[in-house]
One Martini backbone bead per residue (centre of mass of N, CA, C, O) as a GRO file, in nm:
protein
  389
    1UNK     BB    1  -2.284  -4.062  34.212
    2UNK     BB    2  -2.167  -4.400  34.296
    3UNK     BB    3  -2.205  -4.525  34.007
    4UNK     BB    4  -1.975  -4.333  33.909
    5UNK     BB    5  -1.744  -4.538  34.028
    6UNK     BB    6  -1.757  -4.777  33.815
    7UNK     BB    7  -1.659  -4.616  33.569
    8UNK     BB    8  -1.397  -4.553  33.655
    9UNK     BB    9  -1.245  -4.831  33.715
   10UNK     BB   10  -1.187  -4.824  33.368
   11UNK     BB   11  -0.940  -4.683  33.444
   12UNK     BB   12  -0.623  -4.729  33.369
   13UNK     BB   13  -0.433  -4.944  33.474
   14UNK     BB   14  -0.410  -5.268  33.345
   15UNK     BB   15  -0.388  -5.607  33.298
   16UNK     BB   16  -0.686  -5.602  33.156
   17UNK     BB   17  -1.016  -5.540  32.963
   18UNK     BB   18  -1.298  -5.612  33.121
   19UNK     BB   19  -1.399  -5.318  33.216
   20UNK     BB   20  -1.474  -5.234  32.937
   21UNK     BB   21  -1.749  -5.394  32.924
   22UNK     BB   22  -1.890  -5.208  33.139
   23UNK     BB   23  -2.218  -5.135  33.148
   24UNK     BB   24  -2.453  -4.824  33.238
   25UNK     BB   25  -2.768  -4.708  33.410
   26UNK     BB   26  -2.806  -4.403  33.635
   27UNK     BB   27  -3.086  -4.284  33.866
   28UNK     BB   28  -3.186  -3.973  34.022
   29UNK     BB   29  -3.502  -3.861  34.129
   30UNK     BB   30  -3.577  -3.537  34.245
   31UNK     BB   31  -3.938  -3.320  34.278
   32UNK     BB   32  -3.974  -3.313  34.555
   33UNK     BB   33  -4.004  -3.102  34.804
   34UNK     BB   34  -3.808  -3.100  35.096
   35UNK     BB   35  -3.777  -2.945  35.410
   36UNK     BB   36  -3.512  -3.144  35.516
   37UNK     BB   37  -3.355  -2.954  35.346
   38UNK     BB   38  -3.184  -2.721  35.281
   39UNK     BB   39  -3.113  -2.375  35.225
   40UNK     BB   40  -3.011  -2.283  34.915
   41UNK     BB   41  -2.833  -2.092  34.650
   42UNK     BB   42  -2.956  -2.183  34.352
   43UNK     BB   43  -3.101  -2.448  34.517
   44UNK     BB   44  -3.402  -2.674  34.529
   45UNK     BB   45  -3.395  -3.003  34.533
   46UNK     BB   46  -3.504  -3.031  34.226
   47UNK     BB   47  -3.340  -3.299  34.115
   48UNK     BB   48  -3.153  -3.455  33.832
   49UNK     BB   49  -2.950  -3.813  33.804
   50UNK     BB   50  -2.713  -3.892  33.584
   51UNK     BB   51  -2.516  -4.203  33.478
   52UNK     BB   52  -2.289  -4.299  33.198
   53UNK     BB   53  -2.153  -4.501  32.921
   54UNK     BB   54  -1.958  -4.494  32.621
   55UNK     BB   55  -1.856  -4.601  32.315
   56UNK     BB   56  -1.564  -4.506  32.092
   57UNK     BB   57  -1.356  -4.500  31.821
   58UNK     BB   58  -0.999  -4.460  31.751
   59UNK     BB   59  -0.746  -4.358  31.544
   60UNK     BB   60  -0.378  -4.420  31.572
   61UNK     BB   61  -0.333  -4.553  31.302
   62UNK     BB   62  -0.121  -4.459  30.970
   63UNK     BB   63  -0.096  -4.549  30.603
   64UNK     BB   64  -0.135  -4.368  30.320
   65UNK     BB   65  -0.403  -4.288  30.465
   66UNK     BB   66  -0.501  -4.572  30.621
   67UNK     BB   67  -0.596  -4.753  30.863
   68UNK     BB   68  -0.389  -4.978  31.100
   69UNK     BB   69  -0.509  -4.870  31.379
   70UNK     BB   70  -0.696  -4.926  31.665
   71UNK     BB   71  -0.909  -4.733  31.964
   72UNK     BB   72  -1.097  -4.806  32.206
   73UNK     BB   73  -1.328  -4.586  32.381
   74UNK     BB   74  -1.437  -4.400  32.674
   75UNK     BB   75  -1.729  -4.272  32.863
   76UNK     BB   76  -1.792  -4.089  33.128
   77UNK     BB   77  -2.117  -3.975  33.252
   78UNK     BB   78  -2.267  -3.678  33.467
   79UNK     BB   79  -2.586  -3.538  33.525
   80UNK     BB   80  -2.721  -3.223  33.702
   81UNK     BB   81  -3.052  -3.083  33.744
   82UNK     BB   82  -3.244  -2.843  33.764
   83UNK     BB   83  -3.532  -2.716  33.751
   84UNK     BB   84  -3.587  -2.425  33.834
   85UNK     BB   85  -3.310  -2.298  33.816
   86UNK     BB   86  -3.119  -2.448  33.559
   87UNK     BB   87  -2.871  -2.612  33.691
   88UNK     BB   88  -2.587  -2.780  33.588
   89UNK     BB   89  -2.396  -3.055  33.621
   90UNK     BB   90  -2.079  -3.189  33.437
   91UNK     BB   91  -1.923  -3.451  33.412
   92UNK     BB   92  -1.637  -3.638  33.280
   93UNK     BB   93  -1.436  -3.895  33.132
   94UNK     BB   94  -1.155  -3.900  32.955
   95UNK     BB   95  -0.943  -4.009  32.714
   96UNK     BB   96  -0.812  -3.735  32.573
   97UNK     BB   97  -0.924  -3.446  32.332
   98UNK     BB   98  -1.193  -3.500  32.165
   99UNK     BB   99  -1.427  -3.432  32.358
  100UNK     BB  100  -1.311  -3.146  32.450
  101UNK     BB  101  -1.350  -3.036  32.153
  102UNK     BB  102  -1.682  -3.115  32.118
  103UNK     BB  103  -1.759  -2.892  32.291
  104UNK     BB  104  -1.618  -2.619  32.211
  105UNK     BB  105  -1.756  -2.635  31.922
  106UNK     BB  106  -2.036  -2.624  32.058
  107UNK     BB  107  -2.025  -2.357  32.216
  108UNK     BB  108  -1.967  -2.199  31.934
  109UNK     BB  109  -2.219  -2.257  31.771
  110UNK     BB  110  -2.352  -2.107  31.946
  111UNK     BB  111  -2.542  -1.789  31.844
  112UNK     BB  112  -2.731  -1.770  32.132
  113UNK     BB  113  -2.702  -1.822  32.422
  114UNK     BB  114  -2.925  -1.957  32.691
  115UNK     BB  115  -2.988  -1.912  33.021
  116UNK     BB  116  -3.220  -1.759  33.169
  117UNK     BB  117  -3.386  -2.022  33.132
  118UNK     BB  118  -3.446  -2.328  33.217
  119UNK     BB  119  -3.572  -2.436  32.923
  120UNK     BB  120  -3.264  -2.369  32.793
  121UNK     BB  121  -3.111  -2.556  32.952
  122UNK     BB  122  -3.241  -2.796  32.885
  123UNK     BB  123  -3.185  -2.766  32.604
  124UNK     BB  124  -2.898  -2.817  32.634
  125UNK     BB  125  -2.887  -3.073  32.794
  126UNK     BB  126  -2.952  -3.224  32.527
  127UNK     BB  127  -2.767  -3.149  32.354
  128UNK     BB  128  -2.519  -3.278  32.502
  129UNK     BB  129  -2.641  -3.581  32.454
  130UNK     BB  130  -2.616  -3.573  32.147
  131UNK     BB  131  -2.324  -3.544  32.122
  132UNK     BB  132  -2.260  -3.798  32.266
  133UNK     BB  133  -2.369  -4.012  32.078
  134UNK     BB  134  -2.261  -3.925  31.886
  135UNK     BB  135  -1.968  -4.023  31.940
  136UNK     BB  136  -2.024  -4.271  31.966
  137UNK     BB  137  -2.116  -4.344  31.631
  138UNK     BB  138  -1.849  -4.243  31.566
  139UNK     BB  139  -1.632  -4.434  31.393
  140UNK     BB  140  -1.731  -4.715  31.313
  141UNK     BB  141  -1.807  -4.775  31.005
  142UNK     BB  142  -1.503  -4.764  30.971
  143UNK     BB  143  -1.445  -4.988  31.211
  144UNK     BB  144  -1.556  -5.219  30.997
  145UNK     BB  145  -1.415  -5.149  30.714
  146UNK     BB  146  -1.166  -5.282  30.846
  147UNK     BB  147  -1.254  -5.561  30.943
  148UNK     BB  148  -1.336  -5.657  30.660
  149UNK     BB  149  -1.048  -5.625  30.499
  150UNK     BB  150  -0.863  -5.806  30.699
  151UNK     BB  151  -1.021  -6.040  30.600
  152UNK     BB  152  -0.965  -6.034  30.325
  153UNK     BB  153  -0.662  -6.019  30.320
  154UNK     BB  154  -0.623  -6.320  30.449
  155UNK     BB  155  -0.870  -6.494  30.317
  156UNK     BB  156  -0.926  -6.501  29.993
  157UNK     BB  157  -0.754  -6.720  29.883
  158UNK     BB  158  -0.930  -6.935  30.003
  159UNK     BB  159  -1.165  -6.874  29.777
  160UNK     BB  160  -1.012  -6.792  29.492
  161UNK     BB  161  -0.793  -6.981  29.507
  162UNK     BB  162  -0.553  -7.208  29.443
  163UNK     BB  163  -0.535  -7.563  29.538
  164UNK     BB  164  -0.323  -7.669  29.344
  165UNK     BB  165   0.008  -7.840  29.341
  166UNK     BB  166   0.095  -7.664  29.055
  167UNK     BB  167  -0.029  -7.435  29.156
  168UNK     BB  168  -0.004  -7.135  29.260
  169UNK     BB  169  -0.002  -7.061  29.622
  170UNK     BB  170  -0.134  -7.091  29.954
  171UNK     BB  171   0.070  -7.096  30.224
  172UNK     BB  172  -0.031  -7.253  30.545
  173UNK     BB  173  -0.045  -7.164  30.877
  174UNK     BB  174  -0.091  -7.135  31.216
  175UNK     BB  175  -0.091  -6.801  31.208
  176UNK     BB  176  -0.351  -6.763  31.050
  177UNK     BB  177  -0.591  -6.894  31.249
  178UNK     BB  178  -0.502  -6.659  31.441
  179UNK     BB  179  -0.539  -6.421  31.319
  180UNK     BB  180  -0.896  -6.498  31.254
  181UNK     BB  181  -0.944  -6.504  31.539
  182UNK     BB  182  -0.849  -6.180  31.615
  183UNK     BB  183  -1.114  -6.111  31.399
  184UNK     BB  184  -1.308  -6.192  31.577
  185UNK     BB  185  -1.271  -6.108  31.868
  186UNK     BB  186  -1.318  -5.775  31.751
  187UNK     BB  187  -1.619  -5.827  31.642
  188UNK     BB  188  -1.753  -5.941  31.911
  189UNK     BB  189  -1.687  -5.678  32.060
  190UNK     BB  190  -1.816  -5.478  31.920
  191UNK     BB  191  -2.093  -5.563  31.936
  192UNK     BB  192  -2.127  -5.546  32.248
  193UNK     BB  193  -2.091  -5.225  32.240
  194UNK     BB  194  -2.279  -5.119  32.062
  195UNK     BB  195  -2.519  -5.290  32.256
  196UNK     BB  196  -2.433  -5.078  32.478
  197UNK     BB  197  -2.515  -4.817  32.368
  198UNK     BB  198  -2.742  -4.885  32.332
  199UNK     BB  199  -2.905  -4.926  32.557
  200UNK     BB  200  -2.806  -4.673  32.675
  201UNK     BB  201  -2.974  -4.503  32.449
  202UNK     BB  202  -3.263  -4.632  32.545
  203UNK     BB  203  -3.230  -4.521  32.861
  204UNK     BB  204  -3.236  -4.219  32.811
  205UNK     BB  205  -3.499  -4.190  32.664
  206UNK     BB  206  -3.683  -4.328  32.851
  207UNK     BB  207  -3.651  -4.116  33.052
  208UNK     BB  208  -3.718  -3.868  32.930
  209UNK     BB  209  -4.010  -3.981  32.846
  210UNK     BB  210  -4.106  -3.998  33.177
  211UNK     BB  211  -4.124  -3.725  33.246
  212UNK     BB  212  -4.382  -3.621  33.092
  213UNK     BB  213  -4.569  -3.784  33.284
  214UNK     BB  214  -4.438  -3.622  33.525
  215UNK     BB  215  -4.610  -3.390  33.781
  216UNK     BB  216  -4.321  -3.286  33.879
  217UNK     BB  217  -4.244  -3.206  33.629
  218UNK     BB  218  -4.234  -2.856  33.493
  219UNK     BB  219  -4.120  -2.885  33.181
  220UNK     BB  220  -4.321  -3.046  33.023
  221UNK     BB  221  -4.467  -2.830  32.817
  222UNK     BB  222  -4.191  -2.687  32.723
  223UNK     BB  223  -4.038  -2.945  32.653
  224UNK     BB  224  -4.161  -3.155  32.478
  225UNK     BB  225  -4.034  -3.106  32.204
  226UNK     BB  226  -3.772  -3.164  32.245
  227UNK     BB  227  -3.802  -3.447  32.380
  228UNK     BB  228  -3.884  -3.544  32.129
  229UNK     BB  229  -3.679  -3.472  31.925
  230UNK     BB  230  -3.485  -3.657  32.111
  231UNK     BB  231  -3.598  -3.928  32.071
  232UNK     BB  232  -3.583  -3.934  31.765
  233UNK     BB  233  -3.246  -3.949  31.749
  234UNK     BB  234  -3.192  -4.185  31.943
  235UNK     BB  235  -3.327  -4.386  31.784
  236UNK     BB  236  -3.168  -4.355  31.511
  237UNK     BB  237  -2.893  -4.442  31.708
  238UNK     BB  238  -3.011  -4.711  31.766
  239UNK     BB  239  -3.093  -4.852  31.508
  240UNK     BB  240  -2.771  -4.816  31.404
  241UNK     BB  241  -2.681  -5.023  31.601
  242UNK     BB  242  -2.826  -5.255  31.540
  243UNK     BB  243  -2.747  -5.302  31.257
  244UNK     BB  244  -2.410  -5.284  31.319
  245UNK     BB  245  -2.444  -5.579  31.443
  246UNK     BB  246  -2.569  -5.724  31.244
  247UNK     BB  247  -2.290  -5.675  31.049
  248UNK     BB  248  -2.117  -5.815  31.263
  249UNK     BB  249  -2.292  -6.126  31.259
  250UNK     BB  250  -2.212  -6.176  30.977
  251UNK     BB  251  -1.888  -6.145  31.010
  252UNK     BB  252  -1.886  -6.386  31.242
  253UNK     BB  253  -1.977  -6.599  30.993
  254UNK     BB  254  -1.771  -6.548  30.791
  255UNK     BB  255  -1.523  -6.626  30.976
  256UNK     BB  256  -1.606  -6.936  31.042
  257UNK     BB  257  -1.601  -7.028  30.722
  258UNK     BB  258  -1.307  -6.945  30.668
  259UNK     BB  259  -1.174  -7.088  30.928
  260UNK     BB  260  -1.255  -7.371  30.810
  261UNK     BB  261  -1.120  -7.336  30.515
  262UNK     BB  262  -0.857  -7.313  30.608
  263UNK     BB  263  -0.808  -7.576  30.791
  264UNK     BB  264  -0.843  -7.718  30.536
  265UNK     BB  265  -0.628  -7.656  30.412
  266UNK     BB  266  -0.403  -7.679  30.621
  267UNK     BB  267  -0.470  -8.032  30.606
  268UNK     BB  268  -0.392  -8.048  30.283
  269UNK     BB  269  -0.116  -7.971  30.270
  270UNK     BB  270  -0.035  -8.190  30.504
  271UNK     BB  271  -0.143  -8.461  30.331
  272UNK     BB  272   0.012  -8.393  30.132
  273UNK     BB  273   0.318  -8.403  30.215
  274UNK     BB  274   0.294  -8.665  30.337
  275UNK     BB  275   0.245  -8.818  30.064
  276UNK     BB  276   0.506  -8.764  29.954
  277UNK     BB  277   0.703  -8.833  30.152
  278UNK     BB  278   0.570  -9.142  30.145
  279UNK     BB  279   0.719  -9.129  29.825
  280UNK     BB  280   1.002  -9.127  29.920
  281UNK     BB  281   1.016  -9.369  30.119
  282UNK     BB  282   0.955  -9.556  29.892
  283UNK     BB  283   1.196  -9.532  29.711
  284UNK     BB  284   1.422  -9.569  29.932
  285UNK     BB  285   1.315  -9.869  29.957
  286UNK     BB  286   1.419  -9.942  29.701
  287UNK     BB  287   1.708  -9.897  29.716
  288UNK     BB  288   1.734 -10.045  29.978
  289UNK     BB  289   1.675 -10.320  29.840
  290UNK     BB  290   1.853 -10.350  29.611
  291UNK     BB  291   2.092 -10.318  29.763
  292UNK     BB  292   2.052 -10.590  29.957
  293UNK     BB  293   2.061 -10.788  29.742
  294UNK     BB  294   2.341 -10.701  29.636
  295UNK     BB  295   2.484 -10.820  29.882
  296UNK     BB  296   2.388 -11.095  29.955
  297UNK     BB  297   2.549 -11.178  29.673
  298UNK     BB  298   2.850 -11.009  29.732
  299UNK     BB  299   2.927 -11.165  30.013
  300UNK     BB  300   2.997 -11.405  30.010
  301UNK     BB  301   3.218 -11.375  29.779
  302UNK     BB  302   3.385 -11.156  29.955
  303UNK     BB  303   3.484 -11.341  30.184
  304UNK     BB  304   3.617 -11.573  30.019
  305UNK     BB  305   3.807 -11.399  29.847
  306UNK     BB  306   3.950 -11.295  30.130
  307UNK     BB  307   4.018 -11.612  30.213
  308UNK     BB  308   4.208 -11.648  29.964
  309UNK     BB  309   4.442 -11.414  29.990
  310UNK     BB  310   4.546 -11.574  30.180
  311UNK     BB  311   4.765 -11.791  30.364
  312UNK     BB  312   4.567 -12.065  30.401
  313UNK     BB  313   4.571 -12.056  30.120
  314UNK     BB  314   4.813 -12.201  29.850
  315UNK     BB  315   4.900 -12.175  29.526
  316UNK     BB  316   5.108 -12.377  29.285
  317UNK     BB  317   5.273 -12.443  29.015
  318UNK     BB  318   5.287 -12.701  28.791
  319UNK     BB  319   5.598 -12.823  28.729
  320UNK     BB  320   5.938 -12.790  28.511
  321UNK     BB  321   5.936 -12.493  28.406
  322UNK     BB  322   5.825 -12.264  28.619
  323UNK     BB  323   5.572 -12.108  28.466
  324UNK     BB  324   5.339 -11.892  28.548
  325UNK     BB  325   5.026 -11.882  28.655
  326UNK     BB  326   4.673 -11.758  28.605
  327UNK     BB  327   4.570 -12.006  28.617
  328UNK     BB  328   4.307 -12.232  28.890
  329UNK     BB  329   4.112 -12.484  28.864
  330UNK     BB  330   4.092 -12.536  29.163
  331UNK     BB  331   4.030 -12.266  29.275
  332UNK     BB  332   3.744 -12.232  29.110
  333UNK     BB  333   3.617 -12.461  29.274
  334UNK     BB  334   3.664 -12.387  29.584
  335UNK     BB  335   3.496 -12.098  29.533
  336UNK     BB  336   3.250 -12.248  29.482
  337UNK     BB  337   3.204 -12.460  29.713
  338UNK     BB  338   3.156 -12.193  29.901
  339UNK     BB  339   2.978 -11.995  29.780
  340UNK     BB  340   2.717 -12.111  29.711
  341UNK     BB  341   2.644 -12.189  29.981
  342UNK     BB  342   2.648 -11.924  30.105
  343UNK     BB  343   2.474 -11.755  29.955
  344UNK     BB  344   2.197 -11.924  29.987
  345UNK     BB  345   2.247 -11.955  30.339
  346UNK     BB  346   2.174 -11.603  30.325
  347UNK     BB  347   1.899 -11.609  30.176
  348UNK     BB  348   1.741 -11.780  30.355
  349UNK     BB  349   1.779 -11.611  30.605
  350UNK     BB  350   1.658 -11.360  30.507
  351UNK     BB  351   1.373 -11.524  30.444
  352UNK     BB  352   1.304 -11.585  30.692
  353UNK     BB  353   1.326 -11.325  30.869
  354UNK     BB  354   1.042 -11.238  30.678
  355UNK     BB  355   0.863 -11.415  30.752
  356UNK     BB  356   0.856 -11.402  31.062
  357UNK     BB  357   0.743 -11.099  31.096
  358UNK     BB  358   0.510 -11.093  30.951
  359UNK     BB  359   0.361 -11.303  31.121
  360UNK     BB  360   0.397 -11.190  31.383
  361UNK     BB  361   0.230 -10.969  31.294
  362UNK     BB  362  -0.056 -11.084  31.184
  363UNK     BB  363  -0.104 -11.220  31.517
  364UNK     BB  364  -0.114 -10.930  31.647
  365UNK     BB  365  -0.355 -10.848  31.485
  366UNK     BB  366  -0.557 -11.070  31.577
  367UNK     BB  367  -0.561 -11.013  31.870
  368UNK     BB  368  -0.666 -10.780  31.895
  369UNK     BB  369  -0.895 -10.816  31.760
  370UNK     BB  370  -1.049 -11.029  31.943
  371UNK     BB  371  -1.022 -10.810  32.169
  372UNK     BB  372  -1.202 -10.661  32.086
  373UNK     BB  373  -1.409 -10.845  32.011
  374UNK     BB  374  -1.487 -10.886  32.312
  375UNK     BB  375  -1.544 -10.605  32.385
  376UNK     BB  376  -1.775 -10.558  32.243
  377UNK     BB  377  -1.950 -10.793  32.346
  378UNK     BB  378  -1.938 -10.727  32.639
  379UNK     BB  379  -2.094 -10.436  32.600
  380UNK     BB  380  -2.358 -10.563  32.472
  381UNK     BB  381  -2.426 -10.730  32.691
  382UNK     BB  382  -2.470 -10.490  32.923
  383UNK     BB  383  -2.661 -10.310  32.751
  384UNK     BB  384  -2.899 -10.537  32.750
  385UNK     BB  385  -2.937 -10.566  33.038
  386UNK     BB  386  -2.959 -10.273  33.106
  387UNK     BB  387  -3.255 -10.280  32.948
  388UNK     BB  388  -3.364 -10.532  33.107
  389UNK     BB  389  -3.399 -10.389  33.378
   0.00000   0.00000   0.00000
């Protein structure tokens, strides 16, 4: 069938992996015969033709026997059967060996196979659907107790873990968010394989069941059996893929509340870090205020001592004894004289130009403050304007 080229198209390198996504199911059906076909031995021309595909996960690495990376795989499958005549013929695409592995069980399991009359043959071609069916169902269950796992593993701390900054705890880096991502994005996409897998295998089930009401399909008596009993195996395996839908959306909300929880702790561990530096930064202004008062205070004295030291001014010892003086009065005056007025207007300096700053930075507030509410008054009478036009 031509439409069994669309699912080729997901085979192959990709750049992306969209083409996995694309699910489908073709069918068509030709039961009465027609003149205008040629005459071929072997083929009477009353035949029908499926083509679908299905998706079924494979562990493909392990780490002390549990697994610890999957790989989604598809299936494209066609198949075209002769009711007359009883031949089949099914084409198959799939990487890897594991599917025909499961063909060659089966074949090896049938204890007397029977091709002799079309209705064993159409019974063995409902059992290949089966089979793949099967295959399609076969290891989600698995990969969902990975991806809860998986969940659990990162997430676990966020929930039962101590967040008190005194006692040990988890610290939340944007990696962790990142991570919690991309187990939400493969729990999304799960669902939405296995609702493909279930659509498809909805779409099979009742192909086969508007058989039985066709009169031109000849096998409708005695397959009836068969064809029922395949529609309740299918029914039973689209049930169960509802479920595991069921399972996965509820796991996909449990993703978005842990993952808001992450986020919140690790904005109040960011809030908790910025609040201690500014903690330490409110400390070291403190230090360097003492520092700058003592500065201010002992800056001047150190300027006047330094210029006294010079040789523009030079005291020397009076008298005719000659004995060299340690005091001198005079000195000590001069150096009060000059310090104390030195230092008051080195301070008096420096409280003016912390009002002075204040000042400007409060006038620069309240202008701001008047700016906006000029602006919501503005806003609010265009507002009303336009209310009442």
């Amino acid at each position: 069938m031509p439409g069994y080229l669309d699912f080729l198209h997901a085979f192959g390198a990709q750049d992306t992996s969209r083409a996995q996504f694309f699910a489908g199911f073709y069918q068509q059906t030709m039961l009465q015969s027609d003149a205008r076909l040629p005459r071929m031995i072997g083929h009477s021309w009353r035949q029908y033709q499926l083509c679908y595909n299905l998706r079924g996960v494979t562990c493909i690495e392990r780490l002390n026997g549990k697994a610890t990376e999957w790989s989604v795989r598809q299936a494209a499958v066609h198949h075209q059967f002769d009711v007359v005549n009883g031949t089949a013929v099914w084409v198959l695409t799939k990487g890897g060996q594991d599917l025909l592995e499961k063909l060659d069980q089966f074949t090896t399991s049938l204890a007397a196979p029977n091709f002799d009359t079309p209705q064993a043959c159409f019974g063995t071609s409902l059992e290949v659907h089966r089979m793949l069916c099967h295959w399609a169902a076969d290891g989600w269950r698995q990969y969902i107790d990975w991806l809860e796992d998986g969940l659990k593993s990162n997430t676990s701390l966020a929930i039962y873990g101590s967040q008190e900054s005194k006692h040990s705890r988890e610290t939340y880096v944007p990696r962790d968010l990142q991570k919690i991502q991309l187990w939400k994005e493969m729990t999304s996409q799960a669902a939405m394989l296995l609702t493909s897998n279930s659509n498809v295998m909805d779409a099979l089930r009742a192909y086969y069941v508007r058989l039985l009401d066709n009169e031109d399909f000849p096998l409708r008596t005695e397959c009836r059996k068969s064809i029922q009993n395949f529609a309740v195996y299918i029914e039973s395996n689209t049930v169960w893929a509802k479920m595991q839908v069921c399972r996965l959306n509820l796991l996909a909300e449990v993703i978005d509340g842990r993952k808001d929880l992450v986020a919140q702790h690790f904005q109040n561990q960011v809030a908790e870090r910025t609040e201690q530096l500014n903690h330490n930064l409110e400390k070291e202004a403190i230090v360097m205020r003492i520092i700058t008062i003592v500065t201010l205070v002992y800056l001047p004295a150190t300027f006047v001592s330094t210029f006294f030291s010079t040789d523009v001014v030079h005291y020397q010892a009076s008298g005719d004894s000659g004995s060299e003086t340690s005091y001198s009065h005079l000195a000590m005056m001069r150096w009060l004289q000059v310090t104390l007025p030195l230092t008051f207007a080195t301070i008096l300096g420096a409280w003016m130009a912390f009002k002075t700053a204040t000042i400007s930075r409060k006038s620069t507030e309240m202008k701001n403050n008047l700016i906006n509410r000029k602006n919501q008054v503005t806003s609010s009478s265009k507002d009303l304007e336009k209310g009442k036009t």
